[in-house]
mmCIF file of C-alpha atoms in Angstrom:
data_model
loop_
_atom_site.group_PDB
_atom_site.id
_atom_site.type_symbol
_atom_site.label_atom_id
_atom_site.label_comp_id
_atom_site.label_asym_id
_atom_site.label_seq_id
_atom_site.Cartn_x
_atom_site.Cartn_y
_atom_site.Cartn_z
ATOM 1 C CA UNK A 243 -11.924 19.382 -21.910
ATOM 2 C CA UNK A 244 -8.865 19.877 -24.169
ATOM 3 C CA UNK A 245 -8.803 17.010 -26.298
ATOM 4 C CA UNK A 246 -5.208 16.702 -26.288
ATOM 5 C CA UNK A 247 -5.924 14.908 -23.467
ATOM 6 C CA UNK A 248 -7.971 12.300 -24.154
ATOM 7 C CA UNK A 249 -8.452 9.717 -21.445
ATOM 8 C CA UNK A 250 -9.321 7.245 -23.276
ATOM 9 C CA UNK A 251 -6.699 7.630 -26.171
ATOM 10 C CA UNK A 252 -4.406 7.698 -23.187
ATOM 11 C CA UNK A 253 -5.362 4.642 -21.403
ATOM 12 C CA UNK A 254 -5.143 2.841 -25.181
ATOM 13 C CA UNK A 255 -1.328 4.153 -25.151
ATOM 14 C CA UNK A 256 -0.759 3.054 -21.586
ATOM 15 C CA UNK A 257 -2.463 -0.219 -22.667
ATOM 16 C CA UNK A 258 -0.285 -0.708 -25.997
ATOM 17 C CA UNK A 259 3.229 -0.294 -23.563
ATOM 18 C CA UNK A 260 3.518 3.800 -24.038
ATOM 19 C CA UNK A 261 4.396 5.884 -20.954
ATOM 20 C CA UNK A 262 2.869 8.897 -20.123
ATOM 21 C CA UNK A 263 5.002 11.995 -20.426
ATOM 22 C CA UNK A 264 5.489 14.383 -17.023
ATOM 23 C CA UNK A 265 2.959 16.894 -18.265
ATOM 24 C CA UNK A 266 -0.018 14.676 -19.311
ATOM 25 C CA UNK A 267 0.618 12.909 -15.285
ATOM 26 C CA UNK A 268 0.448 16.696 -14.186
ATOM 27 C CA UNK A 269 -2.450 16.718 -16.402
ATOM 28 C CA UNK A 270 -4.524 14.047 -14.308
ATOM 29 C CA UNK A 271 -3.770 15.452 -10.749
ATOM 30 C CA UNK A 272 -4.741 19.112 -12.524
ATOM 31 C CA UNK A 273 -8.129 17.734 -13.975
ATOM 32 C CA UNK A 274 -11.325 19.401 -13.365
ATOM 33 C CA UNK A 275 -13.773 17.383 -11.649
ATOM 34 C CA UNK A 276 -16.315 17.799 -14.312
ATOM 35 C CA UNK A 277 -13.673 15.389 -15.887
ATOM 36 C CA UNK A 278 -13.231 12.879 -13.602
ATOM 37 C CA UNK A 279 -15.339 10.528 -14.386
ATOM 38 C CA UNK A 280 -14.211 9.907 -17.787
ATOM 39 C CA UNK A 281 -10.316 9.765 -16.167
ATOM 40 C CA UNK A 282 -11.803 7.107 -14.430
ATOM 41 C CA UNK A 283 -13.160 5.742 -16.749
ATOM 42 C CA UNK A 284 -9.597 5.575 -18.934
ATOM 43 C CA UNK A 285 -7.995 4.259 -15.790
ATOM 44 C CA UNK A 286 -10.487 1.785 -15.634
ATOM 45 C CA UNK A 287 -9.800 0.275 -19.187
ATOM 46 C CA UNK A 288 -6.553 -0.640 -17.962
ATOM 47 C CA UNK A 289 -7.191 -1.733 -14.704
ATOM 48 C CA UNK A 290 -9.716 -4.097 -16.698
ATOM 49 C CA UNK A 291 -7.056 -5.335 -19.598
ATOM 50 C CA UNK A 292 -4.533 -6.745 -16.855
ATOM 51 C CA UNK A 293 -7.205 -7.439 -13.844
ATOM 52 C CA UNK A 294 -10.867 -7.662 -15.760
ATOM 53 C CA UNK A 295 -13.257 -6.869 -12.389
ATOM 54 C CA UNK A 296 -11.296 -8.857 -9.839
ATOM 55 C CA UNK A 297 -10.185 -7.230 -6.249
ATOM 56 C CA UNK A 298 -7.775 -8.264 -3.875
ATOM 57 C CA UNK A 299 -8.334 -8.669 -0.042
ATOM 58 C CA UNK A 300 -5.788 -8.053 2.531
ATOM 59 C CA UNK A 301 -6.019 -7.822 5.970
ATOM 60 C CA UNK A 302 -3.924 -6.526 8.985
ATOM 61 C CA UNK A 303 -2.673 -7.535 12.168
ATOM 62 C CA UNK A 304 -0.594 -5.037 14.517
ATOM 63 C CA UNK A 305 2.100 -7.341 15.655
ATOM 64 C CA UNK A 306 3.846 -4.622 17.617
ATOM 65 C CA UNK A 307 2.503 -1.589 18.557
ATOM 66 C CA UNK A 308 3.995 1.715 19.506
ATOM 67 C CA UNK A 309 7.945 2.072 20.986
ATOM 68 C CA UNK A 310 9.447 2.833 17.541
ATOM 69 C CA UNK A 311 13.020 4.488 18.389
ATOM 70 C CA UNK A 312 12.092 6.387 14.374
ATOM 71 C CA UNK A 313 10.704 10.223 14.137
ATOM 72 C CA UNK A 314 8.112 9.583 10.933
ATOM 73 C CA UNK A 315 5.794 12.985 11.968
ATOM 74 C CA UNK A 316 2.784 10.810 10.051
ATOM 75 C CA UNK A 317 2.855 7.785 12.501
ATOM 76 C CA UNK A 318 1.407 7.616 16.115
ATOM 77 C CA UNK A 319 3.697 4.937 16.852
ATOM 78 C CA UNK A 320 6.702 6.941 16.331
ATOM 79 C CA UNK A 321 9.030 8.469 19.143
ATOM 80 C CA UNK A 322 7.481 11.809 18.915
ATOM 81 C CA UNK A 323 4.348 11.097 18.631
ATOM 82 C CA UNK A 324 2.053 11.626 21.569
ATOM 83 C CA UNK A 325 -1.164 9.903 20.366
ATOM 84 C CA UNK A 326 -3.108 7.805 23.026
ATOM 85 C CA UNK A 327 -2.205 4.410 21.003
ATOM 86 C CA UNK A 328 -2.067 0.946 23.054
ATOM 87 C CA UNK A 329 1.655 0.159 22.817
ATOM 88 C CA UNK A 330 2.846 -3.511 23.538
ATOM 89 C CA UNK A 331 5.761 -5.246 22.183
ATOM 90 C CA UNK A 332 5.430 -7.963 19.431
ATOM 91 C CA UNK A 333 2.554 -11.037 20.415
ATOM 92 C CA UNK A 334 3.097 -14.565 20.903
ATOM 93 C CA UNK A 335 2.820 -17.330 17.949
ATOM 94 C CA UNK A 336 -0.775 -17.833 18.968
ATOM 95 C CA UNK A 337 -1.987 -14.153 18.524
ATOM 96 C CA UNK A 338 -0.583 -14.211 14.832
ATOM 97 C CA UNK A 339 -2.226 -17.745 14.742
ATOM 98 C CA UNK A 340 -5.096 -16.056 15.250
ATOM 99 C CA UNK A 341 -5.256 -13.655 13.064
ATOM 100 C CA UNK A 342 -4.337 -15.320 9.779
ATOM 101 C CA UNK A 343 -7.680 -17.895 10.886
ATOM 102 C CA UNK A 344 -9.547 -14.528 10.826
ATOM 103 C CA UNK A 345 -7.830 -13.286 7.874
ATOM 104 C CA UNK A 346 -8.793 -16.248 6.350
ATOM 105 C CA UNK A 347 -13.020 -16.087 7.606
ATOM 106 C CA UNK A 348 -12.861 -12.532 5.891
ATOM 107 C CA UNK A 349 -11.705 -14.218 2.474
ATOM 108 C CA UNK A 350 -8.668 -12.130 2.440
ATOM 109 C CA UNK A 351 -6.431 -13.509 0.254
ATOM 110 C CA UNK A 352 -2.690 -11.737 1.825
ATOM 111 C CA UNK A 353 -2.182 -11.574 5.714
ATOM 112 C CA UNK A 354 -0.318 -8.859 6.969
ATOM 113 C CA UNK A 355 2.067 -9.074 9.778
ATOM 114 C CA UNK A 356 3.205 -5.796 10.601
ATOM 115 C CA UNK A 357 5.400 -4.759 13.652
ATOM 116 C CA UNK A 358 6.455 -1.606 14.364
ATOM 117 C CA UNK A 359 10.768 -0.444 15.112
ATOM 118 C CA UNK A 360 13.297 0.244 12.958
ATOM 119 C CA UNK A 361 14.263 -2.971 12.288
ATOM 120 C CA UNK A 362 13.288 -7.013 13.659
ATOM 121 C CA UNK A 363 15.583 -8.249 16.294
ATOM 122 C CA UNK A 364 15.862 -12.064 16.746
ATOM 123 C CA UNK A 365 13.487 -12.682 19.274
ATOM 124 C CA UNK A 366 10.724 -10.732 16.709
ATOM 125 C CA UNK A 367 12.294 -12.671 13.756
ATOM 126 C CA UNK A 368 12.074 -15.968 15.780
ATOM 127 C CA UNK A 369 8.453 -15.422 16.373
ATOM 128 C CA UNK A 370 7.126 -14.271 12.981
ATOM 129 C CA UNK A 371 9.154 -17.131 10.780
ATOM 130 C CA UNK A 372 7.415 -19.596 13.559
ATOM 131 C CA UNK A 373 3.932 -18.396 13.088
ATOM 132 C CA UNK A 374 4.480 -18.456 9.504
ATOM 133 C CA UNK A 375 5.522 -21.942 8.873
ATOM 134 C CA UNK A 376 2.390 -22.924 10.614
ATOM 135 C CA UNK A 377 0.405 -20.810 8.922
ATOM 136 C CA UNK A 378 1.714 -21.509 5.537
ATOM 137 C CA UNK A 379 0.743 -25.464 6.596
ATOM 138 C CA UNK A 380 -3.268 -24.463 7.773
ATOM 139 C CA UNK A 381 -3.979 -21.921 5.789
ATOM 140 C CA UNK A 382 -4.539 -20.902 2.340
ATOM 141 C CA UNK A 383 -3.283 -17.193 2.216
ATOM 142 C CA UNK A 384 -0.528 -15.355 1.035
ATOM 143 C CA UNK A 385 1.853 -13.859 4.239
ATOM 144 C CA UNK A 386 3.132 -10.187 3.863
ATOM 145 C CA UNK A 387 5.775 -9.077 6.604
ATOM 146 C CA UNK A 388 5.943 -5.545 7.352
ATOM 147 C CA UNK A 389 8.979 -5.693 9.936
ATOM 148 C CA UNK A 390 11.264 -2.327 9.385
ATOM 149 C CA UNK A 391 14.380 -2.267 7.596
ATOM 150 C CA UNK A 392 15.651 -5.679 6.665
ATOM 151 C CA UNK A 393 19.062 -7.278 5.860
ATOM 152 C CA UNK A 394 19.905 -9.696 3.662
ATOM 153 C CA UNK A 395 19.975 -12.960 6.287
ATOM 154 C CA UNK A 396 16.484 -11.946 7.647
ATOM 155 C CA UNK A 397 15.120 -11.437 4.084
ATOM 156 C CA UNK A 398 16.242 -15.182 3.583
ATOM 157 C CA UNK A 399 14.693 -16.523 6.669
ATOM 158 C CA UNK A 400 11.446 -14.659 5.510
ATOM 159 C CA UNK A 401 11.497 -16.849 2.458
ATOM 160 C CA UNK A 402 12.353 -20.183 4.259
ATOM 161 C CA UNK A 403 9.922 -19.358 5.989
ATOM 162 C CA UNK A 404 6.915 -18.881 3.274
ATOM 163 C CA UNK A 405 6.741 -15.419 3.319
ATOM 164 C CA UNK A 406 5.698 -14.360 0.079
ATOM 165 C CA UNK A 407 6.043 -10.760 0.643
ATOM 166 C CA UNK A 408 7.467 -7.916 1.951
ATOM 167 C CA UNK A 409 6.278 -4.257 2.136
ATOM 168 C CA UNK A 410 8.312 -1.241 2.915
ATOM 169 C CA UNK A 411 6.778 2.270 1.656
ATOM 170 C CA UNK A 412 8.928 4.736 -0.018
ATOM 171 C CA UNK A 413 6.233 6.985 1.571
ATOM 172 C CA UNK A 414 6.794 9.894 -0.405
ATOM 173 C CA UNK A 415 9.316 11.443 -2.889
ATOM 174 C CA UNK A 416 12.885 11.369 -2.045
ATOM 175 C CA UNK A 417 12.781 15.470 -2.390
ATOM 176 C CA UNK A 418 10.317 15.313 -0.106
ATOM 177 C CA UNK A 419 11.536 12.866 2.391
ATOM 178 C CA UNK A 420 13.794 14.665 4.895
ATOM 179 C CA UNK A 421 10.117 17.222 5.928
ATOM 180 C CA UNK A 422 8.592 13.598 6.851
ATOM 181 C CA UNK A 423 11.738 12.089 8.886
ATOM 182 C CA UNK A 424 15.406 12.458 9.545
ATOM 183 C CA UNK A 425 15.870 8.993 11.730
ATOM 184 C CA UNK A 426 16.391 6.954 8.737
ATOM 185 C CA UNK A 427 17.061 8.368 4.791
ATOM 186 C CA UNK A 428 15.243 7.277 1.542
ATOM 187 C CA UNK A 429 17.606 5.386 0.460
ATOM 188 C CA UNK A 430 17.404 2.791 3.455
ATOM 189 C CA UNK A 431 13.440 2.039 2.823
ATOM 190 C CA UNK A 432 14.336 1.762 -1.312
ATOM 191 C CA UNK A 433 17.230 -0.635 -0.155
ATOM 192 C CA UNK A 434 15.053 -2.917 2.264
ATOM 193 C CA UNK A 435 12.713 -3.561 -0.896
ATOM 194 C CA UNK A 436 15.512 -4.256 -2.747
ATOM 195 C CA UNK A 437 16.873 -7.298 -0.379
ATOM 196 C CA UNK A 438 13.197 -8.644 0.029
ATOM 197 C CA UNK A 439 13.419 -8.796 -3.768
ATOM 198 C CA UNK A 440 16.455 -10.745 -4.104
ATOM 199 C CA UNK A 441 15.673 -12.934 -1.418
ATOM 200 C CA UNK A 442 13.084 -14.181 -3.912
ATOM 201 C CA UNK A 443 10.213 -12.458 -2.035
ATOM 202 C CA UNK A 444 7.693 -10.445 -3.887
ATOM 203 C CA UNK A 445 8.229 -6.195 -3.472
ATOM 204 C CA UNK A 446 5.131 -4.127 -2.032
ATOM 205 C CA UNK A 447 6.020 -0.862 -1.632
ATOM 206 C CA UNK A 448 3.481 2.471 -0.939
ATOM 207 C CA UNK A 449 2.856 6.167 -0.467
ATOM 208 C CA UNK A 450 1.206 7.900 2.066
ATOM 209 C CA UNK A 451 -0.298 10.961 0.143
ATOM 210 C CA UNK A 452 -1.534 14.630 1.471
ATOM 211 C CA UNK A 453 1.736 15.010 3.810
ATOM 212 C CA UNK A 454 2.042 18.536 2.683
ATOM 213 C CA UNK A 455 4.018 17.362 -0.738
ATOM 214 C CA UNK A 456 3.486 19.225 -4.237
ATOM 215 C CA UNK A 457 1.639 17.554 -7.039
ATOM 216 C CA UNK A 458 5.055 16.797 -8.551
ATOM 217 C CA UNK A 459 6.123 14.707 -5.654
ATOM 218 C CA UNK A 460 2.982 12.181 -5.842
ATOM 219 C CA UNK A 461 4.089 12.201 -9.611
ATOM 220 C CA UNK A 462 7.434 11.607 -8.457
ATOM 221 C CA UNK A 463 6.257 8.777 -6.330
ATOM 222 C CA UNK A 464 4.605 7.240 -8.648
ATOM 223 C CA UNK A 465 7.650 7.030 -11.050
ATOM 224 C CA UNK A 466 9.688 5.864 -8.274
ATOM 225 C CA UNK A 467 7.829 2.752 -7.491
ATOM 226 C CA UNK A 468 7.699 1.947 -11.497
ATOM 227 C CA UNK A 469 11.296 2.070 -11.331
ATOM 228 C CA UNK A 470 11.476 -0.335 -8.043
ATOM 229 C CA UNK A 471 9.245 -2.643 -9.208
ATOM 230 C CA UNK A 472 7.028 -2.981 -6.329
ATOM 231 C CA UNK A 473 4.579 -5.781 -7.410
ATOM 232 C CA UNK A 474 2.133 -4.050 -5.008
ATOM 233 C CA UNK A 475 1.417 -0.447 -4.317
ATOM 234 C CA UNK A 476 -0.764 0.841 -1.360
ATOM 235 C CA UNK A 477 -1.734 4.500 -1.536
ATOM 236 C CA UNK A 478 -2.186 5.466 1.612
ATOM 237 C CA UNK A 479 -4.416 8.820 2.507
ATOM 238 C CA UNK A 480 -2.730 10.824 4.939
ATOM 239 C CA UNK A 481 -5.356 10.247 8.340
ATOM 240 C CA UNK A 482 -4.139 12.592 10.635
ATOM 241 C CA UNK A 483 -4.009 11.669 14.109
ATOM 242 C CA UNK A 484 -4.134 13.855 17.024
ATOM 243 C CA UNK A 485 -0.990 13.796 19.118
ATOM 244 C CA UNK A 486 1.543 13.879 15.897
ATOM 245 C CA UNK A 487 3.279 16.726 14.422
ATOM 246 C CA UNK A 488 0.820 16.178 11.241
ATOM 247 C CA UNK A 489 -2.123 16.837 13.283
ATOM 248 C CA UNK A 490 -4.767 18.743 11.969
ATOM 249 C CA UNK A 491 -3.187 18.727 8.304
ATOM 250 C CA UNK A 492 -6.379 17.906 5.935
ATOM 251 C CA UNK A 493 -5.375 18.715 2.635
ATOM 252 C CA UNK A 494 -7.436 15.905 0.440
ATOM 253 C CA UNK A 495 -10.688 15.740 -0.772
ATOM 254 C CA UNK A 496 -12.368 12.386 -1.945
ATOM 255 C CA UNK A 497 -12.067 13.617 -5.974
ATOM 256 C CA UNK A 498 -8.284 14.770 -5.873
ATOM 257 C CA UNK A 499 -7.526 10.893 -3.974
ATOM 258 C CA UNK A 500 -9.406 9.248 -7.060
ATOM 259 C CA UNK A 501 -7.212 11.063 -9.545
ATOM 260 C CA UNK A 502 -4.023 10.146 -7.182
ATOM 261 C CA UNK A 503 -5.718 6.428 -8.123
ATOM 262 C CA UNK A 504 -5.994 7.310 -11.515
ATOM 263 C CA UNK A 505 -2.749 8.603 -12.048
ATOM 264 C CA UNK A 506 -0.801 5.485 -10.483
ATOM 265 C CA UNK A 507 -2.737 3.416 -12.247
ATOM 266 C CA UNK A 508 -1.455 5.532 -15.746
ATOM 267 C CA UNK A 509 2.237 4.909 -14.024
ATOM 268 C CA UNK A 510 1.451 1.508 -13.060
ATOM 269 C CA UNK A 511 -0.500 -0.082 -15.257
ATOM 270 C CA UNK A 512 0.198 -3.881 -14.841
ATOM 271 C CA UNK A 513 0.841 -3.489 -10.665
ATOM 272 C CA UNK A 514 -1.631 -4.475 -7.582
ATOM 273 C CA UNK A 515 -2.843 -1.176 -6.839
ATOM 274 C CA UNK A 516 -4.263 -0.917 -3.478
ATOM 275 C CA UNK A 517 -6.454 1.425 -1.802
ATOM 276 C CA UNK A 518 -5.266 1.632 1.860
ATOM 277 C CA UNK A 519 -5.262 3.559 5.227
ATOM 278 C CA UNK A 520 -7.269 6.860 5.630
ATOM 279 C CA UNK A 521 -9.722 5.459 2.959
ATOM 280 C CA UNK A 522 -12.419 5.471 4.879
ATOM 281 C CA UNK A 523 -12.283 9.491 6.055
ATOM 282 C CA UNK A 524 -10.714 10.369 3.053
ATOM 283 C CA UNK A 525 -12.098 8.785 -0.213
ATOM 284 C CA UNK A 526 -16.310 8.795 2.434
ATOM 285 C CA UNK A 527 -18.896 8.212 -0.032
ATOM 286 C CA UNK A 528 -16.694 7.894 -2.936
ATOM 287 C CA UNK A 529 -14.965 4.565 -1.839
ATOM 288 C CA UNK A 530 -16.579 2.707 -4.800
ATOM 289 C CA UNK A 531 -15.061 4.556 -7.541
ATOM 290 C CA UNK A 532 -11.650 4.432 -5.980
ATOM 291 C CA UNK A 533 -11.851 0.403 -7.749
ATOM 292 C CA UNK A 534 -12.130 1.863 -11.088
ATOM 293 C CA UNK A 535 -8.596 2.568 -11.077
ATOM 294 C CA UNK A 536 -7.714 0.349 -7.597
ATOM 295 C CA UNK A 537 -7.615 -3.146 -7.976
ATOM 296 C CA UNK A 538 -7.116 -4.335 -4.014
ATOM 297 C CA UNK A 539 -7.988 -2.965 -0.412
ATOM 298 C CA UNK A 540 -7.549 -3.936 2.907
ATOM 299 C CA UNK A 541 -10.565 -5.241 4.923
ATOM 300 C CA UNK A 542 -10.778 -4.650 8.371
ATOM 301 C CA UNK A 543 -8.997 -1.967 10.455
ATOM 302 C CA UNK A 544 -5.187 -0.743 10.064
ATOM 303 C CA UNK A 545 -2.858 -0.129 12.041
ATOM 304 C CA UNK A 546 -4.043 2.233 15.115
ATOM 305 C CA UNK A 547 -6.889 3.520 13.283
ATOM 306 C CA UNK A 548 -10.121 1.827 12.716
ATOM 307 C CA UNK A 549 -11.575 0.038 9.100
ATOM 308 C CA UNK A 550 -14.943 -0.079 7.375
ATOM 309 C CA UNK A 551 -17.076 -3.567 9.281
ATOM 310 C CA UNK A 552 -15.535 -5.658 6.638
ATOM 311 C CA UNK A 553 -19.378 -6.903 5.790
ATOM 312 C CA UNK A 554 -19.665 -3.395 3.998
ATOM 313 C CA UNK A 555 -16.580 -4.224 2.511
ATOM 314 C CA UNK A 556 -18.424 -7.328 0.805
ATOM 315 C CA UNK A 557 -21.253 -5.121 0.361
ATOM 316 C CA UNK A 558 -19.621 -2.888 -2.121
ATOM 317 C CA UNK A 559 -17.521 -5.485 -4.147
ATOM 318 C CA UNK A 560 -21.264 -7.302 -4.713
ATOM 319 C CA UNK A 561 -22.732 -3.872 -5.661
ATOM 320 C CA UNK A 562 -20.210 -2.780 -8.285
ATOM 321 C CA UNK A 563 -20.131 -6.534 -9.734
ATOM 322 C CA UNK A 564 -16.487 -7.125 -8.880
ATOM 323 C CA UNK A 565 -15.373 -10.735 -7.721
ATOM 324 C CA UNK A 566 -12.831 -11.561 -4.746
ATOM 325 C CA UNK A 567 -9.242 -11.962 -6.700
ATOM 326 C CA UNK A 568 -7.463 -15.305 -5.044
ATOM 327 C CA UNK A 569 -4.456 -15.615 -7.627
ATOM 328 C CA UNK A 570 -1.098 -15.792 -7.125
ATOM 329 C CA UNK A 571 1.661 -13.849 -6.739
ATOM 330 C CA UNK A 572 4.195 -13.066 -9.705
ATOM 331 C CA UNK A 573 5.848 -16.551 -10.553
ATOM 332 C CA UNK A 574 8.744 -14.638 -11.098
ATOM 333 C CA UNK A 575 10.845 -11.374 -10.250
ATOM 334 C CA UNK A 576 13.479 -9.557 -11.523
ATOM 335 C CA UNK A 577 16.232 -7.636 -10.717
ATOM 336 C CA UNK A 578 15.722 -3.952 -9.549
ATOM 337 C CA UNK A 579 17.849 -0.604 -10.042
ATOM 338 C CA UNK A 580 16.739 2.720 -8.745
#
């Protein structure tokens, strides 16, 4: 190992308010695996300083499936996509009822409604802000709406409403973004998380890595969300579903997805770092370490591809000696430029 690059020296940097430079990021992504558990281990002494062994739970529902108008080449539920997905438009008050009541028996501590479309129209908006009221009244969780792109007057009926947050991925680097879709630019998902933030509602914005992007694009990504602010950050590992012009692209291996955790965690140091879709068939047997540098998953499945049984899920928090994390979100946020 070149000592230059100590990962401990560097997490103790990180820790004391230092960012690390370009190279040292390119550094992490670069680093031989004979190294990677002591990167973890440097990415786990900050994790630890701002979240000690605590992990958030979020969980899922698919409030509208399929019949997106958008051409993401990642997404089965996109217009060119030709995966054999169930499609259905969004579900009734009940079904989202429903699910935050089994959101809640899983101990997940954020429920995610997510609908698929460009955008909510009325009748979507309607439904969601109903459900949530209600749910806000039964249930102990924190909501997280995953509708599209938002404007500024359904951002603030989102909030009324008790939606504490909303996520919108960057995805990938804005270099990068035109290979992954041409329906909608970067700039429109950076300027959705931008409303949702001054609406008062809490930023979550991702990546979805191994979409054919260079090492300096994840690094870009990372810097990106830094810059937005995103009070959460899924990484998302790139599953590749049959029927989508992705298909068949399997570029990751479990130890080059825990140094993609590593590294945001270097970038990100004091954010909600979560472990998300494709973790299962990408990170396999290596899951565990991912929450050395993670600090949150979701339980349960995703979106049109199936989860870990959510009693492994447990399993593994109780066998690495990490507690459920039930705390709140940020009291307060601030203004974002990108």
């Amino acid at each position: 190992m070149n000592m230059e690059f100590n990962w401990l020296d560097m997490a103790n940097r990180v820790i004391a308010g230092e960012e690390i430079t370009d190279v040292e990021a390119l550094v992490i992504l670069n680093s031989k695996d004979d190294e990677l558990l002591m990167l973890l281990h440097g990415a786990y002494q900050i994790r630890s300083h701002y979240f000690g062994n605590k992990v958030k739970l979020n969980m899922i529902i698919n409030a509208k499936s399929g019949l997106c108008p958008e051409n993401c080449g990642y997404c089965a539920q996109s217009s060119i996509s030709n995966a054999p997905i169930d499609s259905y438009r969004m579900v009734n008050k009940d079904t989202l009822l429903k699910g935050a009541e089994q959101a809640d028996k899983l101990n997940a501590g954020t429920y995610c409604i997510v609908a698929s479309g460009r955008g909510p129209n009325r009748r979507e908006m309607d439904t969601v802000v109903s459900a949530v009221e209600e749910i806000k009244e039964i249930y102990d969780l924190k909501v997280c709406a995953c509708l599209g792109l938002l404007k500024s007057e359904q951002a603030e009926r989102l909030k009324a409403a008790g939606v504490d947050r909303y996520n919108h991925n960057i995805n990938t680097s804005r270099e990068h973004h035109s290979e992954i879709t041409t329906s909608h630019t970067y700039d429109d998902r950076v300027s959705t998380v931008k409303i949702a933030n001054e609406a008062g509602i809490s930023p979550c914005s991702g990546v979805i890595v191994g979409m054919k992007e260079t090492k300096e694009d994840v690094i870009q990504m990372a810097r990106s969300l830094k810059i937005l602010d995103a009070d959460s950050i899924p990484v998302n590992f790139l599953h590749a579903i049959d029927g989508t012009p992705l298909e068949g692209t399997h570029d990751l291996d479990p130890r080059y997805c825990l140094k993609v955790l590593a590294l945001f965690r270097y970038i990100n140091p004091t954010k909600e770092i979560r472990i998300s879709g494709g973790r299962e068939v990408n990170l396999r047997s290596l899951q565990p370490l991912g929450l050395y540098a993670a600090n949150s998953i979701f339980i349960g499945d995703y979106l049109t591809t199936d989860g870990q049984e959510s009693t492994k899920d447990h399993k593994m928090l109780e066998d690495l000696g990490f507690e459920i994390d039930y705390s709140n979100l940020p009291e307060s946020l601030g203004e974002t430029t990108v």
